[in-house]
Each structure stands twice: as C-alpha cells, then as structure tokens.
Amino acid sequence: MTERTWAGHPRGLATLFFTEMWERFSYYGMRAILVLAMVAAVDGSNPGLGLTTEGATAIYGLYTASVYLASLPGGWIADRLIGQRNAVFWGGAIIASGHFCMAANTHVSFYVGLILIALGTGLLKPNVSAMVGELYGPEAGARRDAGYSIFYMGINTGAFVGQLICGYLGEKVGWHWGFGAAGVFMVLGLIQYKLYGTHLGEIGLRPVTTGDAARDATVQHRGWLIVGVFLAGLAAVTAATLTGALTLDAVRLAQGTGIFIVAVAASYFGYVIFFGGLDADEKKRVAVIAVFFVSAAMFWSGFEQAGSSFNLFAQDHTDRVIFGWEAPASWLQSINPMFIILLAPFFAALWVNLGRRGLNPSTPFKFAIGLIQMGIGFLVLYFASLFVVQGEKVAPTWLMLTYLFHTTGELCLSPVGLAAVNKLSPKRYQGQMFGTWFTASALGHLIAGLVAGHLADDANVADMPDRFLFVCMTTAGAGLILLMFVGPIKRLMGDNKP
C-alpha cells in the first residue's frame, strides 16, 4: 500500500506546517501591536500602558531576545525530560495562556503574559523545527530541504495574516482584542496538532535515553530539579517586581543583559579556540563562526526595528489614509513576510543557477551583501525623515522600500547562516555552535530594542535624519569591511568554495 503524502511529502509535514503557521500568527500578530500598546496613553478610547518610547522599546528588546534565549533550554528540556512532541504541545499551551493574560488588560497580566509567551516559544519553536527534519530519512537531503522550504512558507504565511488581523483588532477595536485573537489562533493550532498528531508516528514521543535506566532516572530527577529552581526564581523575581518590592529599570536591564551576552559569547569562543582541543583548521573555522556571529547580531539589530521604531514611524509619520479610511500602522509590518513569500523561491533558484555556472557567491560575500542592504534600507528612511522634519507625513512606499531591502538582505544572510554553522562546526561542538547562532539573534534583538528608543525619539524629531544615517553608515560600513575580507575569510573556512 502506497503511503499517503501531502504535496509529495510526509503527511506529518502538514501537521507541523499548520502548528507553526498558527504559532507564528500569534507571535507576529502580538508583536505587531506590542510597542504601540505600551506607548499608548492610559486614557482615551483605546488605553495603553503609557510608557515612554525608550522604556517600551527596551521591554520589546528584552522580550524578543528572551524568545531566542529560551530556545536553548527549550531544546534541552525536550531532549532530556519530556520529548519534542510534548514540548511543542505544552509550549503552545503556555503561549496561548500568555496571550490571554495580555488580553486581560491589566498591567500585571500584561507582563506575566510576555514572560509566558517567551517561555512557551522557547519550548515550541526549536522542537517543531527539529521534528520537520526527522520526518525524512538520512538520505533524503534534497527532499528534506524542500520540506523545510514549505515549512518556511508556513512561518511567513502565519506572520503575514497574523499582523493584519491582530493589527486591525488591536488598533481599531482594542489592544486586548488583538492580544486575545493571537491566543485564539494559537489554540486552533494546538487543536489541529492533537487531531493530526498521529501522522507524526513515533517522532519526538519520548526524550533521548542512554539505555541505562538508573542513569536516565538520575538525569530526569536533576533536570526537573533545575527546571523547578529556575521557575521558582523567575516567579519570585516577577512577583517582587510587579508588587514594587524590587525595582527594575528596563533600559538598564537590557543594557546589562547585552553586556552579559557579549561577555559569555566572547568567553565561549575564546575557550573553544584556545582550550577546546581543536586542530589548526578547526580553530580557523570556529573563528569564522565568531565573525558570522557578530555580523548576524548587527544585522538583526537593524532588522528588528520593524516591530519597534519602524512601527512608531508608521504610526506617527506615515500617511496611511486610503479612500478616507486610515489603515492600521501595524499592517505595514506584513510587508516583510509578503516579500519573503514572493522572493524566497526566486533567491533559491538564483543560488542554484549561479552554482551550476560556478558563480554562486561565497557565504561571507552573502553576509556582506546582507549587511549592505540593511544599510540601504536605513538610507531610504534617512531621505524620508528629511520630509518628516519639515512637518510632513510621508507615503507608505518609503517603509515598503525599506522592508524590500531588508527582506533581500535577510534572504542573503539568514538561510545561509545555519548552513554555514553546520558546515564549519567541529563535530563535537556542533550543537553548541548552533546555540551561538540563536544567541546572536537574541543579542541582535536586544540591541534593536535599545537602538529603537533613540531612533523613535519624537522629542528630538530634528535629529531623526542623522540617527537613520548613523545606522545606515554603521551597518553598510560593516558590510563593506566584511566584503574587503571575503578572501581571507574563505581561506580560514578551509577552501575557496561558496
């Protein structure tokens, strides 16, 4: 009997596709209105939290960074304690609970909701992605790549639709309606995940074991003890902060966290290179990963302005009136996933065709081009801000063009990043090196929140062009410097191939 498939792939791919699609719907839908809700006045028809721009964007940076940092223990919990299948389900349940907490429309429930969403995403996101790969046999290289491409389309479809629906409800009806809608669709994703989970077979049902029952029991006991201590500590700090017993400044906390991440990353790379027992070639390849780490963190620090400073720019300085009706500012954030859906197949075909001709650009070249395009996107907003300082509102096409450059930059840098880490990592450090990639994203998101507080500072609108130009010169300049060192980096990689 021929095994039934979905679009030529294992039927389990459909289960994971729709689970991730609705999770991304909830994540990006909420993200689209997060900063807007935090800076909205506490009175009026749609009251918010009344935070300053700097405080709101710092919280935004801490939240988005936490999502990526949580993916590291999330993968460990699945591997050692509950299995990937349970991690995805309980992660989704915690995410939905977080959205419903935010929909409760109180200060306390708002912040508790953010913490729950970060924890739940850390459980769900790395494990649902890992299960996609496990649907295929060890020899299904090209077919597995195609499966991940389909899965990636689900991510961006969810992001596109989520930002439209949650954005409209949040801005036009009430912030809590937008947050609540994100929770409802996450629940729908969990329902279909349970209904069609049988298509996943035995994948991810159980945690990884050693075969030694006593040793496995010890691992489980210690693992749950660590999780319990962490959650108890987090609950205590949260309760103390929300009751006023402990005062935390979001900006300083974000700055301190960023310094901590940089110190840990630098120490880790230094330890692996000098004391990790690597041979000369392996040390060179790890050094290249460190270069890519810095490049990725810088790229994401600019890219993540979409949900913060760009969102505020859309709200305050963009003419969104269409036939007498003002479109939600958050709708402009859906431009990026729309461009991804449209352009990803083109870029995939481009690299393949260039490869056939021996012209496929090297990985460091793609990273450099990604950073340069990031800078060009900010240059577009530099010119737009020249009109803003004259008291004018600008057309949405300025932001759309910025998102176009940032999307093409993302397609040059993001897909090749994981492939580069996979290729360059010493085998005994491969899992940890993949962890550094997530850490680079976390650092970039954290920096993004801190930078956004200055970029979106309406108290000094006259300085807006200079601020955008500074980010343009920083990111594009980094790309140009990286471009100058493509040759040496390729030699460190061990060959002259892409």
Short mmCIF file of C-alpha atoms in Angstrom, two decimals:
data_model
loop_
_atom_site.label_atom_id
_atom_site.label_comp_id
_atom_site.label_asym_id
_atom_site.label_seq_id
_atom_site.Cartn_x
_atom_site.Cartn_y
_atom_site.Cartn_z
CA MET A 1 0.00 0.00 0.00
CA THR A 2 1.41 3.39 -1.03
CA GLU A 3 1.97 5.78 1.85
CA ARG A 4 -0.27 8.83 1.62
CA THR A 5 1.59 12.10 1.28
CA TRP A 6 0.92 15.83 1.50
CA ALA A 7 2.18 17.77 -1.53
CA GLY A 8 4.60 14.89 -2.12
CA HIS A 9 5.91 15.00 1.44
CA PRO A 10 5.15 13.01 4.61
CA ARG A 11 1.67 13.87 5.96
CA GLY A 12 3.27 14.84 9.24
CA LEU A 13 4.66 17.90 7.46
CA ALA A 14 1.12 19.28 7.18
CA THR A 15 0.62 18.84 10.94
CA LEU A 16 3.83 20.72 11.74
CA PHE A 17 3.24 23.28 8.96
CA PHE A 18 -0.11 24.40 10.42
CA THR A 19 1.13 24.23 14.01
CA GLU A 20 3.99 26.57 13.22
CA MET A 21 1.81 28.73 10.97
CA TRP A 22 -0.66 29.47 13.78
CA GLU A 23 2.14 29.89 16.33
CA ARG A 24 3.81 32.46 14.07
CA PHE A 25 0.40 34.06 13.53
CA SER A 26 0.13 34.55 17.29
CA TYR A 27 3.75 35.65 17.76
CA TYR A 28 3.93 38.19 14.95
CA GLY A 29 0.32 39.29 15.41
CA MET A 30 1.04 40.23 19.02
CA ARG A 31 4.44 41.67 18.13
CA ALA A 32 2.81 43.97 15.57
CA ILE A 33 0.93 45.88 18.28
CA LEU A 34 3.19 45.33 21.30
CA VAL A 35 5.13 48.61 21.25
CA LEU A 36 2.10 50.57 20.08
CA ALA A 37 0.09 49.30 23.07
CA MET A 38 2.89 50.09 25.50
CA VAL A 39 3.33 53.70 24.38
CA ALA A 40 -0.41 54.41 24.01
CA ALA A 41 -1.83 56.82 26.58
CA VAL A 42 -3.54 55.31 29.62
CA ASP A 43 -6.74 57.21 28.84
CA GLY A 44 -8.78 57.63 25.67
CA SER A 45 -10.80 55.23 23.56
CA ASN A 46 -8.04 52.60 23.37
CA PRO A 47 -5.94 52.96 26.54
CA GLY A 48 -2.44 51.50 26.72
CA LEU A 49 0.33 51.40 29.30
CA GLY A 50 1.54 54.98 28.81
CA LEU A 51 5.23 54.04 28.77
CA THR A 52 7.99 56.19 27.31
CA THR A 53 9.33 55.20 23.91
CA GLU A 54 12.71 54.29 25.41
CA GLY A 55 11.15 52.12 28.12
CA ALA A 56 8.72 50.40 25.73
CA THR A 57 11.35 49.54 23.15
CA ALA A 58 13.73 48.27 25.85
CA ILE A 59 11.00 45.91 27.08
CA TYR A 60 10.38 44.90 23.47
CA GLY A 61 14.09 44.09 23.06
CA LEU A 62 14.19 42.09 26.29
CA TYR A 63 11.10 40.13 25.26
CA THR A 64 12.23 39.27 21.72
CA ALA A 65 15.73 38.40 22.96
CA SER A 66 14.26 36.13 25.64
CA VAL A 67 12.34 34.20 23.00
CA TYR A 68 15.61 33.19 21.32
CA LEU A 69 17.49 32.58 24.53
CA ALA A 70 14.66 30.36 25.80
CA SER A 71 15.02 28.12 22.74
CA LEU A 72 18.30 26.77 24.14
CA PRO A 73 16.87 25.32 27.39
CA GLY A 74 13.67 24.51 25.45
CA GLY A 75 15.57 22.09 23.25
CA TRP A 76 17.33 20.60 26.28
CA ILE A 77 14.05 20.05 28.15
CA ALA A 78 12.61 18.23 25.13
CA ASP A 79 15.71 16.06 24.66
CA ARG A 80 16.19 15.15 28.31
CA LEU A 81 12.79 15.39 30.03
CA ILE A 82 9.57 15.36 28.01
CA GLY A 83 10.27 14.68 24.32
CA GLN A 84 9.71 17.00 21.38
CA ARG A 85 6.02 16.19 20.92
CA ASN A 86 5.11 17.17 24.46
CA ALA A 87 7.39 20.21 24.33
CA VAL A 88 5.54 21.54 21.29
CA PHE A 89 2.10 20.99 22.82
CA TRP A 90 2.88 22.42 26.25
CA GLY A 91 4.85 25.25 24.68
CA GLY A 92 1.80 26.18 22.59
CA ALA A 93 -0.47 25.94 25.63
CA ILE A 94 1.81 28.27 27.61
CA ILE A 95 1.92 30.70 24.64
CA ALA A 96 -1.90 30.77 24.44
CA SER A 97 -2.09 31.36 28.20
CA GLY A 98 0.31 34.27 27.79
CA HIS A 99 -1.81 35.90 25.09
CA PHE A 100 -4.96 35.52 27.17
CA CYS A 101 -3.15 37.07 30.15
CA MET A 102 -2.28 40.07 27.99
CA ALA A 103 -5.90 40.24 26.83
CA ALA A 104 -6.99 40.59 30.48
CA ASN A 105 -5.94 44.22 30.10
CA THR A 106 -4.14 44.87 33.40
CA HIS A 107 -0.53 45.91 33.99
CA VAL A 108 0.26 42.75 35.97
CA SER A 109 -1.34 40.34 33.48
CA PHE A 110 0.41 42.15 30.59
CA TYR A 111 3.90 41.47 31.90
CA VAL A 112 3.06 37.97 33.10
CA GLY A 113 1.76 37.27 29.60
CA LEU A 114 5.04 38.39 28.00
CA ILE A 115 7.00 36.04 30.26
CA LEU A 116 4.69 33.11 29.49
CA ILE A 117 4.92 33.69 25.72
CA ALA A 118 8.72 33.81 25.84
CA LEU A 119 8.87 30.56 27.86
CA GLY A 120 6.32 28.81 25.66
CA THR A 121 8.02 29.87 22.43
CA GLY A 122 11.31 28.55 23.78
CA LEU A 123 9.69 25.15 24.18
CA LEU A 124 7.79 25.08 20.89
CA LYS A 125 9.94 26.74 18.25
CA PRO A 126 13.17 24.70 18.27
CA ASN A 127 11.36 21.40 18.66
CA VAL A 128 8.75 21.81 15.95
CA SER A 129 11.59 22.72 13.56
CA ALA A 130 13.62 19.68 14.65
CA MET A 131 10.69 17.32 14.03
CA VAL A 132 10.41 18.53 10.44
CA GLY A 133 13.87 17.11 9.74
CA GLU A 134 13.02 13.83 11.46
CA LEU A 135 10.16 13.19 9.04
CA TYR A 136 12.72 12.29 6.39
CA GLY A 137 15.27 9.52 6.17
CA PRO A 138 19.01 10.15 6.40
CA GLU A 139 19.41 10.06 2.63
CA ALA A 140 16.57 12.48 1.80
CA GLY A 141 18.78 15.54 1.50
CA ALA A 142 17.09 17.47 -1.32
CA ARG A 143 13.61 16.31 -0.28
CA ARG A 144 14.26 17.42 3.30
CA ASP A 145 15.44 20.82 2.05
CA ALA A 146 12.24 21.13 0.04
CA GLY A 147 10.22 20.19 3.13
CA TYR A 148 11.90 22.94 5.14
CA SER A 149 11.15 25.40 2.32
CA ILE A 150 7.45 24.52 2.53
CA PHE A 151 7.62 24.82 6.32
CA TYR A 152 9.24 28.26 5.93
CA MET A 153 6.30 29.33 3.79
CA GLY A 154 4.01 28.38 6.68
CA ILE A 155 6.01 30.62 9.01
CA ASN A 156 5.65 33.62 6.74
CA THR A 157 2.02 32.96 5.87
CA GLY A 158 1.18 32.98 9.57
CA ALA A 159 3.23 36.14 10.12
CA PHE A 160 1.55 37.90 7.19
CA VAL A 161 -2.04 37.09 8.19
CA GLY A 162 -1.43 37.49 11.93
CA GLN A 163 -0.17 41.05 11.60
CA LEU A 164 -3.19 42.01 9.51
CA ILE A 165 -5.82 40.51 11.82
CA CYS A 166 -4.26 41.25 15.22
CA GLY A 167 -3.09 44.63 13.98
CA TYR A 168 -6.58 45.65 12.91
CA LEU A 169 -8.25 44.38 16.08
CA GLY A 170 -5.60 45.91 18.35
CA GLU A 171 -5.55 49.37 16.80
CA LYS A 172 -9.16 49.74 15.68
CA VAL A 173 -11.08 47.81 18.35
CA GLY A 174 -8.87 47.46 21.43
CA TRP A 175 -5.38 46.23 22.28
CA HIS A 176 -6.79 43.36 24.33
CA TRP A 177 -8.79 42.17 21.32
CA GLY A 178 -5.59 41.89 19.28
CA PHE A 179 -3.80 40.01 22.05
CA GLY A 180 -6.81 37.76 22.57
CA ALA A 181 -7.03 36.93 18.86
CA ALA A 182 -3.40 35.79 18.96
CA GLY A 183 -4.31 33.38 21.77
CA VAL A 184 -7.39 32.04 19.96
CA PHE A 185 -5.43 31.15 16.84
CA MET A 186 -2.70 29.52 18.91
CA VAL A 187 -5.40 27.32 20.43
CA LEU A 188 -6.61 26.42 16.93
CA GLY A 189 -3.06 25.40 16.06
CA LEU A 190 -2.91 23.15 19.13
CA ILE A 191 -6.26 21.53 18.30
CA GLN A 192 -5.12 20.53 14.82
CA TYR A 193 -1.76 19.44 16.26
CA LYS A 194 -3.55 17.00 18.56
CA LEU A 195 -6.07 15.86 15.92
CA TYR A 196 -3.44 15.09 13.29
CA GLY A 197 -0.50 14.21 15.52
CA THR A 198 -0.85 10.55 14.53
CA HIS A 199 0.72 11.47 11.18
CA LEU A 200 3.99 12.07 13.05
CA GLY A 201 4.31 8.41 14.00
CA GLU A 202 6.87 7.86 16.75
CA ILE A 203 8.76 11.07 16.08
CA GLY A 204 9.52 13.06 19.24
CA LEU A 205 7.31 10.95 21.52
CA ARG A 206 9.98 10.29 24.12
CA PRO A 207 13.09 12.04 25.42
CA VAL A 208 16.53 10.81 24.46
CA THR A 209 17.72 7.99 26.75
CA THR A 210 21.04 6.26 27.29
CA GLY A 211 19.58 2.77 27.83
CA ASP A 212 20.79 2.78 31.43
CA ALA A 213 17.59 3.05 33.50
CA ALA A 214 19.34 4.26 36.65
CA ARG A 215 21.34 6.89 34.81
CA ASP A 216 18.27 8.08 32.89
CA ALA A 217 16.30 8.37 36.14
CA THR A 218 19.08 10.49 37.63
CA VAL A 219 19.13 12.75 34.58
CA GLN A 220 15.36 13.19 34.81
CA HIS A 221 15.49 13.96 38.55
CA ARG A 222 18.27 16.50 38.21
CA GLY A 223 16.67 18.02 35.14
CA TRP A 224 13.31 18.61 36.82
CA LEU A 225 15.11 19.99 39.87
CA ILE A 226 16.91 22.55 37.69
CA VAL A 227 13.67 23.49 35.93
CA GLY A 228 11.84 23.83 39.25
CA VAL A 229 14.53 26.03 40.79
CA PHE A 230 14.62 28.26 37.70
CA LEU A 231 10.83 28.68 37.56
CA ALA A 232 10.64 29.36 41.29
CA GLY A 233 13.35 32.01 40.99
CA LEU A 234 11.66 33.58 37.96
CA ALA A 235 8.30 33.63 39.76
CA ALA A 236 9.87 35.24 42.83
CA VAL A 237 11.61 37.98 40.83
CA THR A 238 8.45 38.62 38.78
CA ALA A 239 6.27 38.86 41.89
CA ALA A 240 8.74 41.16 43.63
CA THR A 241 8.93 43.43 40.59
CA LEU A 242 5.17 43.61 40.00
CA THR A 243 4.45 44.34 43.68
CA GLY A 244 7.11 47.05 43.86
CA ALA A 245 9.35 45.19 46.29
CA LEU A 246 12.03 45.12 43.59
CA THR A 247 12.60 47.93 41.14
CA LEU A 248 13.94 47.07 37.69
CA ASP A 249 14.75 49.66 35.06
CA ALA A 250 14.02 48.11 31.65
CA VAL A 251 16.69 50.13 29.84
CA ARG A 252 19.44 49.30 32.32
CA LEU A 253 18.35 45.67 32.46
CA ALA A 254 18.54 45.45 28.67
CA GLN A 255 21.97 47.09 28.65
CA GLY A 256 23.25 44.75 31.35
CA THR A 257 21.84 41.71 29.57
CA GLY A 258 23.51 42.76 26.34
CA ILE A 259 26.90 43.13 28.06
CA PHE A 260 26.39 39.74 29.68
CA ILE A 261 25.61 38.03 26.35
CA VAL A 262 28.64 39.60 24.67
CA ALA A 263 30.91 38.53 27.54
CA VAL A 264 29.58 34.97 27.52
CA ALA A 265 29.87 34.66 23.74
CA ALA A 266 33.41 36.06 23.68
CA SER A 267 34.45 33.79 26.54
CA TYR A 268 32.91 30.76 24.87
CA PHE A 269 34.59 31.34 21.51
CA GLY A 270 37.89 32.03 23.27
CA TYR A 271 37.60 28.84 25.32
CA VAL A 272 36.75 26.66 22.30
CA ILE A 273 39.54 28.11 20.16
CA PHE A 274 42.31 28.03 22.77
CA PHE A 275 41.30 25.24 25.15
CA GLY A 276 38.81 23.16 23.16
CA GLY A 277 41.29 20.61 21.88
CA LEU A 278 40.84 21.66 18.25
CA ASP A 279 43.36 21.30 15.47
CA ALA A 280 44.54 24.33 13.49
CA ASP A 281 41.90 24.06 10.75
CA GLU A 282 39.06 23.67 13.26
CA LYS A 283 40.24 26.74 15.15
CA LYS A 284 40.14 28.77 11.96
CA ARG A 285 36.60 27.63 11.16
CA VAL A 286 35.39 28.48 14.67
CA ALA A 287 36.94 31.94 14.24
CA VAL A 288 34.84 32.33 11.08
CA ILE A 289 31.71 31.38 13.04
CA ALA A 290 32.62 34.13 15.51
CA VAL A 291 32.79 36.64 12.62
CA PHE A 292 29.39 35.47 11.40
CA PHE A 293 28.07 35.77 14.98
CA VAL A 294 28.97 39.46 15.08
CA SER A 295 27.61 40.05 11.56
CA ALA A 296 24.31 38.33 12.37
CA ALA A 297 23.85 40.23 15.63
CA MET A 298 24.43 43.51 13.81
CA PHE A 299 22.01 42.55 11.03
CA TRP A 300 19.19 41.56 13.41
CA SER A 301 19.68 44.72 15.46
CA GLY A 302 18.67 46.67 12.35
CA PHE A 303 16.10 44.21 11.03
CA GLU A 304 14.13 44.10 14.30
CA GLN A 305 13.37 47.81 14.08
CA ALA A 306 10.29 46.63 12.17
CA GLY A 307 8.33 45.96 15.34
CA SER A 308 9.62 48.97 17.26
CA SER A 309 10.95 52.20 15.73
CA PHE A 310 9.60 51.49 12.22
CA ASN A 311 6.20 50.69 13.73
CA LEU A 312 6.21 54.01 15.56
CA PHE A 313 7.38 55.77 12.39
CA ALA A 314 4.40 54.22 10.59
CA GLN A 315 2.04 55.38 13.33
CA ASP A 316 3.32 58.93 13.77
CA HIS A 317 4.88 59.98 10.46
CA THR A 318 3.27 57.92 7.68
CA ASP A 319 0.17 58.87 5.72
CA ARG A 320 -1.97 55.71 5.89
CA VAL A 321 -5.27 57.15 4.69
CA ILE A 322 -6.84 55.10 1.86
CA PHE A 323 -10.08 56.46 0.38
CA GLY A 324 -10.81 58.31 3.59
CA TRP A 325 -10.01 55.35 5.90
CA GLU A 326 -6.78 55.19 7.93
CA ALA A 327 -5.13 51.77 7.76
CA PRO A 328 -3.54 50.40 10.96
CA ALA A 329 0.14 51.26 11.32
CA SER A 330 0.90 47.62 12.16
CA TRP A 331 -0.27 46.48 8.72
CA LEU A 332 2.98 47.74 7.21
CA GLN A 333 4.84 45.05 9.17
CA SER A 334 3.15 42.41 7.00
CA ILE A 335 5.20 43.66 4.04
CA ASN A 336 8.27 41.64 5.11
CA PRO A 337 6.60 38.19 5.19
CA MET A 338 4.81 39.04 1.95
CA PHE A 339 8.15 39.79 0.29
CA ILE A 340 9.61 36.58 1.76
CA ILE A 341 6.80 34.50 0.25
CA LEU A 342 7.28 36.19 -3.12
CA LEU A 343 11.07 36.34 -3.25
CA ALA A 344 12.30 33.22 -1.42
CA PRO A 345 11.69 30.89 -4.41
CA PHE A 346 13.48 33.38 -6.67
CA PHE A 347 16.55 33.56 -4.42
CA ALA A 348 16.65 29.77 -4.03
CA ALA A 349 16.58 29.36 -7.83
CA LEU A 350 19.16 32.14 -8.23
CA TRP A 351 21.73 30.43 -5.98
CA VAL A 352 21.17 27.09 -7.74
CA ASN A 353 21.57 28.59 -11.20
CA LEU A 354 24.66 30.56 -10.19
CA GLY A 355 26.09 27.39 -8.63
CA ARG A 356 25.69 25.49 -11.89
CA ARG A 357 27.80 28.16 -13.57
CA GLY A 358 30.36 28.21 -10.78
CA LEU A 359 29.29 31.75 -9.86
CA ASN A 360 27.46 31.17 -6.55
CA PRO A 361 28.72 33.85 -4.12
CA SER A 362 30.58 32.68 -1.05
CA THR A 363 28.97 32.72 2.38
CA PRO A 364 30.98 35.75 3.66
CA PHE A 365 30.09 37.61 0.46
CA LYS A 366 26.38 36.94 1.09
CA PHE A 367 26.72 38.10 4.68
CA ALA A 368 28.39 41.31 3.49
CA ILE A 369 25.70 41.97 0.89
CA GLY A 370 23.02 41.34 3.53
CA LEU A 371 24.54 43.99 5.82
CA ILE A 372 24.93 46.47 2.97
CA GLN A 373 21.28 46.04 2.01
CA MET A 374 20.35 46.61 5.65
CA GLY A 375 22.21 49.92 5.46
CA ILE A 376 20.49 50.88 2.20
CA GLY A 377 17.12 50.31 3.87
CA PHE A 378 18.03 52.84 6.56
CA LEU A 379 19.29 55.23 3.87
CA VAL A 380 15.78 55.16 2.38
CA LEU A 381 14.34 56.24 5.73
CA TYR A 382 17.02 58.92 6.01
CA PHE A 383 15.57 60.58 2.91
CA ALA A 384 12.01 60.03 4.18
CA SER A 385 12.87 61.66 7.51
CA LEU A 386 14.02 64.81 5.69
CA PHE A 387 10.34 65.39 4.88
CA VAL A 388 9.27 64.47 8.41
CA VAL A 389 11.42 67.18 10.00
CA GLN A 390 9.55 69.68 7.80
CA GLY A 391 6.30 68.61 9.44
CA GLU A 392 5.06 66.38 6.62
CA LYS A 393 3.75 62.84 6.69
CA VAL A 394 5.36 60.56 4.14
CA ALA A 395 3.89 57.91 1.84
CA PRO A 396 3.91 54.24 2.98
CA THR A 397 6.11 53.42 -0.02
CA TRP A 398 9.15 54.68 1.90
CA LEU A 399 8.72 51.99 4.56
CA MET A 400 7.78 49.43 1.91
CA LEU A 401 11.03 50.10 0.05
CA THR A 402 12.98 49.82 3.31
CA TYR A 403 11.32 46.47 4.01
CA LEU A 404 12.18 45.32 0.48
CA PHE A 405 15.90 45.96 1.03
CA HIS A 406 15.79 44.38 4.49
CA THR A 407 13.99 41.31 3.13
CA THR A 408 16.50 40.77 0.34
CA GLY A 409 19.24 41.23 2.93
CA GLU A 410 17.57 38.63 5.12
CA LEU A 411 17.42 36.17 2.21
CA CYS A 412 21.15 36.68 1.62
CA LEU A 413 22.15 36.21 5.25
CA SER A 414 19.63 34.20 7.24
CA PRO A 415 19.20 30.98 5.19
CA VAL A 416 22.93 30.57 4.65
CA GLY A 417 23.77 31.21 8.31
CA LEU A 418 22.61 27.84 9.65
CA ALA A 419 24.16 26.05 6.67
CA ALA A 420 27.48 27.78 7.38
CA VAL A 421 27.37 26.83 11.07
CA ASN A 422 26.58 23.24 10.12
CA LYS A 423 29.50 23.15 7.68
CA LEU A 424 32.08 24.88 9.86
CA SER A 425 31.35 23.49 13.33
CA PRO A 426 33.68 20.85 14.80
CA LYS A 427 31.54 17.72 15.21
CA ARG A 428 31.85 17.56 18.99
CA TYR A 429 30.75 21.20 19.31
CA GLN A 430 28.06 21.29 16.64
CA GLY A 431 25.07 21.56 18.96
CA GLN A 432 26.73 24.32 20.95
CA MET A 433 27.66 26.22 17.80
CA PHE A 434 24.03 26.15 16.68
CA GLY A 435 23.23 27.58 20.10
CA THR A 436 25.55 30.50 19.38
CA TRP A 437 23.51 31.28 16.27
CA PHE A 438 20.37 31.65 18.39
CA THR A 439 22.39 33.72 20.85
CA ALA A 440 23.44 36.07 18.03
CA SER A 441 19.76 36.57 17.21
CA ALA A 442 19.00 37.24 20.87
CA LEU A 443 21.79 39.81 21.09
CA GLY A 444 20.63 41.49 17.88
CA HIS A 445 17.05 41.72 19.14
CA LEU A 446 18.23 43.16 22.45
CA ILE A 447 20.35 45.82 20.75
CA ALA A 448 17.41 46.56 18.45
CA GLY A 449 15.24 47.47 21.42
CA LEU A 450 17.88 49.80 22.84
CA VAL A 451 18.58 51.45 19.47
CA ALA A 452 14.85 51.87 18.78
CA GLY A 453 14.49 54.06 21.87
CA HIS A 454 16.73 56.62 20.17
CA LEU A 455 15.53 56.18 16.59
CA ALA A 456 11.89 56.73 17.58
CA ASP A 457 12.56 59.62 19.97
CA ASP A 458 9.92 62.14 18.89
CA ALA A 459 11.16 64.65 21.43
CA ASN A 460 14.03 65.35 19.01
CA VAL A 461 12.47 64.90 15.58
CA ALA A 462 15.03 67.27 14.06
CA ASP A 463 17.74 64.69 14.79
CA MET A 464 15.86 61.85 13.06
CA PRO A 465 17.75 62.05 9.71
CA ASP A 466 21.11 61.93 11.50
CA ARG A 467 20.01 58.91 13.55
CA PHE A 468 18.90 56.95 10.49
CA LEU A 469 22.05 57.94 8.63
CA PHE A 470 24.23 56.77 11.53
CA VAL A 471 22.64 53.30 11.48
CA CYS A 472 23.00 53.23 7.69
CA MET A 473 26.71 54.00 7.86
CA THR A 474 27.27 51.52 10.71
CA THR A 475 25.58 48.53 9.07
CA ALA A 476 26.61 49.25 5.48
CA GLY A 477 30.12 50.10 6.68
CA ALA A 478 30.37 46.77 8.47
CA GLY A 479 29.22 45.07 5.28
CA LEU A 480 31.88 46.86 3.22
CA ILE A 481 34.60 45.89 5.72
CA LEU A 482 33.42 42.28 5.60
CA LEU A 483 33.45 42.49 1.80
CA MET A 484 37.12 43.52 1.89
CA PHE A 485 37.99 40.40 3.89
CA VAL A 486 35.99 37.84 1.89
CA GLY A 487 39.18 36.27 0.54
CA PRO A 488 40.91 35.77 3.91
CA ILE A 489 37.69 34.50 5.49
CA LYS A 490 37.26 31.95 2.70
CA ARG A 491 40.79 30.73 3.32
CA LEU A 492 40.03 30.38 7.04
CA MET A 493 36.99 28.32 6.06
CA GLY A 494 39.36 25.84 4.51
CA ASP A 495 38.55 26.16 0.84
CA ASN A 496 37.67 28.63 -1.89
CA LYS A 497 34.19 27.27 -2.42
CA PRO A 498 30.96 29.10 -1.53
#
